[in-house]
Short mmCIF file of C-alpha atoms in Angstrom, two decimals:
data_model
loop_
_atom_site.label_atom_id
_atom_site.label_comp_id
_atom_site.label_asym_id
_atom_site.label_seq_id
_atom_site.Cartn_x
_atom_site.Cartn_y
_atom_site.Cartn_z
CA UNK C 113 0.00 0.00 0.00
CA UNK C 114 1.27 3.72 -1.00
CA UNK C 115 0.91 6.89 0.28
CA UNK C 116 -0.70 9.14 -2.19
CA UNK C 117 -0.86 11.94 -0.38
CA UNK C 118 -1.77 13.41 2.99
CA UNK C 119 -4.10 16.81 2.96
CA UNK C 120 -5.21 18.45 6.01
CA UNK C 121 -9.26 19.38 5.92
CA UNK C 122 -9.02 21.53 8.90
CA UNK C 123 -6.70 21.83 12.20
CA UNK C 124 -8.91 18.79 13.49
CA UNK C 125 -8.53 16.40 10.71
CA UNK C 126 -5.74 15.15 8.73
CA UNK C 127 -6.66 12.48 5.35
CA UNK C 128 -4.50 10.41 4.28
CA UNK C 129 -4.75 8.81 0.95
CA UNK C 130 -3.73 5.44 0.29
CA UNK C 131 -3.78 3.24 -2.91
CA UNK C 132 -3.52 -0.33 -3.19
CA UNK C 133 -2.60 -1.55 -6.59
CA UNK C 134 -2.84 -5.42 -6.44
CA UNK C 135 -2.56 -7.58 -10.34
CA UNK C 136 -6.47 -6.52 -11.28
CA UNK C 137 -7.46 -4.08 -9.04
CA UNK C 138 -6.83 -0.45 -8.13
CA UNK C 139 -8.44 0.42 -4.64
CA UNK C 140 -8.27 3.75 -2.49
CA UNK C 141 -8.89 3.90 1.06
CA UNK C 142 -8.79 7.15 3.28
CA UNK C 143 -7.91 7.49 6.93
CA UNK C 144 -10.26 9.93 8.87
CA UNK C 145 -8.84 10.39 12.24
CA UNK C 146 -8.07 6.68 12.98
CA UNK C 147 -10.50 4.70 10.97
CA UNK C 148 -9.39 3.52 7.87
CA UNK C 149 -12.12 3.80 5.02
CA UNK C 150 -13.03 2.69 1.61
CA UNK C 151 -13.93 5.65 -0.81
CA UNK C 152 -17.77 5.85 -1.51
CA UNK C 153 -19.04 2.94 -2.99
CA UNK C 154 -21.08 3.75 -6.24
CA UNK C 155 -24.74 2.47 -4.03
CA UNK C 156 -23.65 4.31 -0.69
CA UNK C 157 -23.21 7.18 -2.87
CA UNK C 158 -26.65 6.94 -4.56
CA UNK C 159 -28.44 6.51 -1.18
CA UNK C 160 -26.16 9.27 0.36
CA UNK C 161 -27.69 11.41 -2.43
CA UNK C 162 -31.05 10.63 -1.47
CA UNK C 163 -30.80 11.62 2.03
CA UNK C 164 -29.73 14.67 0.88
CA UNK C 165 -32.62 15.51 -1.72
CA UNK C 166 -34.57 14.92 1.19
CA UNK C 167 -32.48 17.40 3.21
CA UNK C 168 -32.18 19.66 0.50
CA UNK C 169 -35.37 21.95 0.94
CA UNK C 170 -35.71 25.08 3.24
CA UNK C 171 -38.69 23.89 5.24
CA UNK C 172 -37.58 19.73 5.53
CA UNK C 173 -34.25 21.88 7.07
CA UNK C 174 -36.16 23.71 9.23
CA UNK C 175 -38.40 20.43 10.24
CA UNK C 176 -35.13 18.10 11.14
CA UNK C 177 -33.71 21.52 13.42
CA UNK C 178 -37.29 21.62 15.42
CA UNK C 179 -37.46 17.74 15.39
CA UNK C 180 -33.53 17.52 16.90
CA UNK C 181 -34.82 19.25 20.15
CA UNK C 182 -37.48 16.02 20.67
CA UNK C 183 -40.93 14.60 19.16
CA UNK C 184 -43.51 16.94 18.04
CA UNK C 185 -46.23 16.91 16.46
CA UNK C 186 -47.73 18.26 12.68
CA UNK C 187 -49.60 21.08 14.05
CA UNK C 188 -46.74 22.05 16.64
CA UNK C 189 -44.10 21.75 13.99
CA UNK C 190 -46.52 24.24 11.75
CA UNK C 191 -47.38 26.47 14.21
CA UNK C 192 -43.53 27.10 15.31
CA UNK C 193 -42.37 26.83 11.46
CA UNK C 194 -45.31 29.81 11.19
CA UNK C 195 -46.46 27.25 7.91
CA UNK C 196 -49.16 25.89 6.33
CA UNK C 197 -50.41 22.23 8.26
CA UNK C 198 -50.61 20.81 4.96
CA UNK C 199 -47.39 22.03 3.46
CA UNK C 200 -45.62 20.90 6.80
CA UNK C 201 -47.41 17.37 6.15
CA UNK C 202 -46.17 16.93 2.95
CA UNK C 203 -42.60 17.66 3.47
CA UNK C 204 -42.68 15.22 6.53
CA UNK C 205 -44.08 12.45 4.11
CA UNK C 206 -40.61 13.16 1.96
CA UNK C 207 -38.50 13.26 5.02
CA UNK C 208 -40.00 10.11 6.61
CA UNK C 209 -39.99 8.39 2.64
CA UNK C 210 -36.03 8.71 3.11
CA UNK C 211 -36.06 7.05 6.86
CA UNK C 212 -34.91 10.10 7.89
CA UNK C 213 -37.95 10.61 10.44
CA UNK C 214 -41.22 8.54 11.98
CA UNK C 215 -44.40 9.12 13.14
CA UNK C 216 -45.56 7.62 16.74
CA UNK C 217 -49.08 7.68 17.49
CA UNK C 218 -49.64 9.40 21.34
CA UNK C 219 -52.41 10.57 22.69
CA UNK C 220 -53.99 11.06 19.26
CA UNK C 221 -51.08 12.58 17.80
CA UNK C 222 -49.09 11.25 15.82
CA UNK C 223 -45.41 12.89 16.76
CA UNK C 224 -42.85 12.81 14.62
CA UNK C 225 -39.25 12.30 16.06
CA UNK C 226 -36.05 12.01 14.25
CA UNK C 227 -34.72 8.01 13.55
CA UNK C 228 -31.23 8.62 11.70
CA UNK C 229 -29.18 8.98 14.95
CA UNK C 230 -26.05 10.55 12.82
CA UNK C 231 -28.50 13.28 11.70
CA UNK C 232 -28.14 15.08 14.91
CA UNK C 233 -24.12 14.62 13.85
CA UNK C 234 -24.97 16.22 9.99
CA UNK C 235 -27.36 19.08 11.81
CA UNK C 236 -24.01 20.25 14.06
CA UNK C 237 -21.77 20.29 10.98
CA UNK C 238 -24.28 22.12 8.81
CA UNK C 239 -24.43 24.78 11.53
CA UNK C 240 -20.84 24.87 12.03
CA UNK C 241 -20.57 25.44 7.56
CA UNK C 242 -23.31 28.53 8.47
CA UNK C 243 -21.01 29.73 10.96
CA UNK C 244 -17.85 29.36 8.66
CA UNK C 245 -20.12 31.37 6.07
CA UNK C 246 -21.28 34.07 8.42
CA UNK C 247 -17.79 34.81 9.68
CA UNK C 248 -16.41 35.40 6.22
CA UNK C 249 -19.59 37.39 5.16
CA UNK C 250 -21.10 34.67 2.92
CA UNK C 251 -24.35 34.76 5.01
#
């Protein structure tokens, strides 16, 4: 195995890039922090793509933000999102279509509460990027 290269992302992360070239086969593998990795499989990409089409709409955002302080439910989420019940509906349907939320049924409600545990994980670094972007005037 050879060192391609080694890149730092940021003063808390340093990649290296490594390449095995074996008699048929070419593979890369990364190492993030201490865990070795294989590049992005061409599937894990596609369903890494789909979580973030379902991500990638102001409200659904704004849903998965509300939703990572606990369960709530529609008319809650609408009434703190100041939007339409049925508009709030919808984009839960989408969000919930990617396993990215679920509905429990309490007390007549049905509450909606995150499921993908390393959303929380993608919420923080999305609000760290805003933070990089508001400090150099990008936001």
């Amino acid at each position: 195995m050879n060192i391609l290269r080694q890149i730092t992302i940021s003063h808390y992360f340093n990649v290296t890039i490594f390449e095995f070239v074996g008699l048929n086969c070419k593979e890369r593998y990364f190492m993030a922090g201490n865990e070795l990795q294989v590049t992005m499989e061409p599937r894990a990409a596609e369903v890494a793509a789909e979580m973030l089409k379902a991500l990638g709409h102001p409200l659904r955002l704004r849903i998965v933000s509300v939703l990572a302080a606990g369960p709530m439910h529609v008319t809650g989420l609408a009434e703190t999102l100041e939007a339409p019940q049925p508009f709030v509906s919808q984009q839960l349907r989408r969000l919930k279509t990617a396993g990215l939320v679920a509905a429990r049924t309490r007390e007549g409600h049905a509450y909606y509460e995150i499921i993908e545990p390393h959303l929380f994980e993608m919420l923080r670094c999305l609000g760290r990027c805003l933070n990089s972007r508001r400090e150099r005037g990008l936001l």
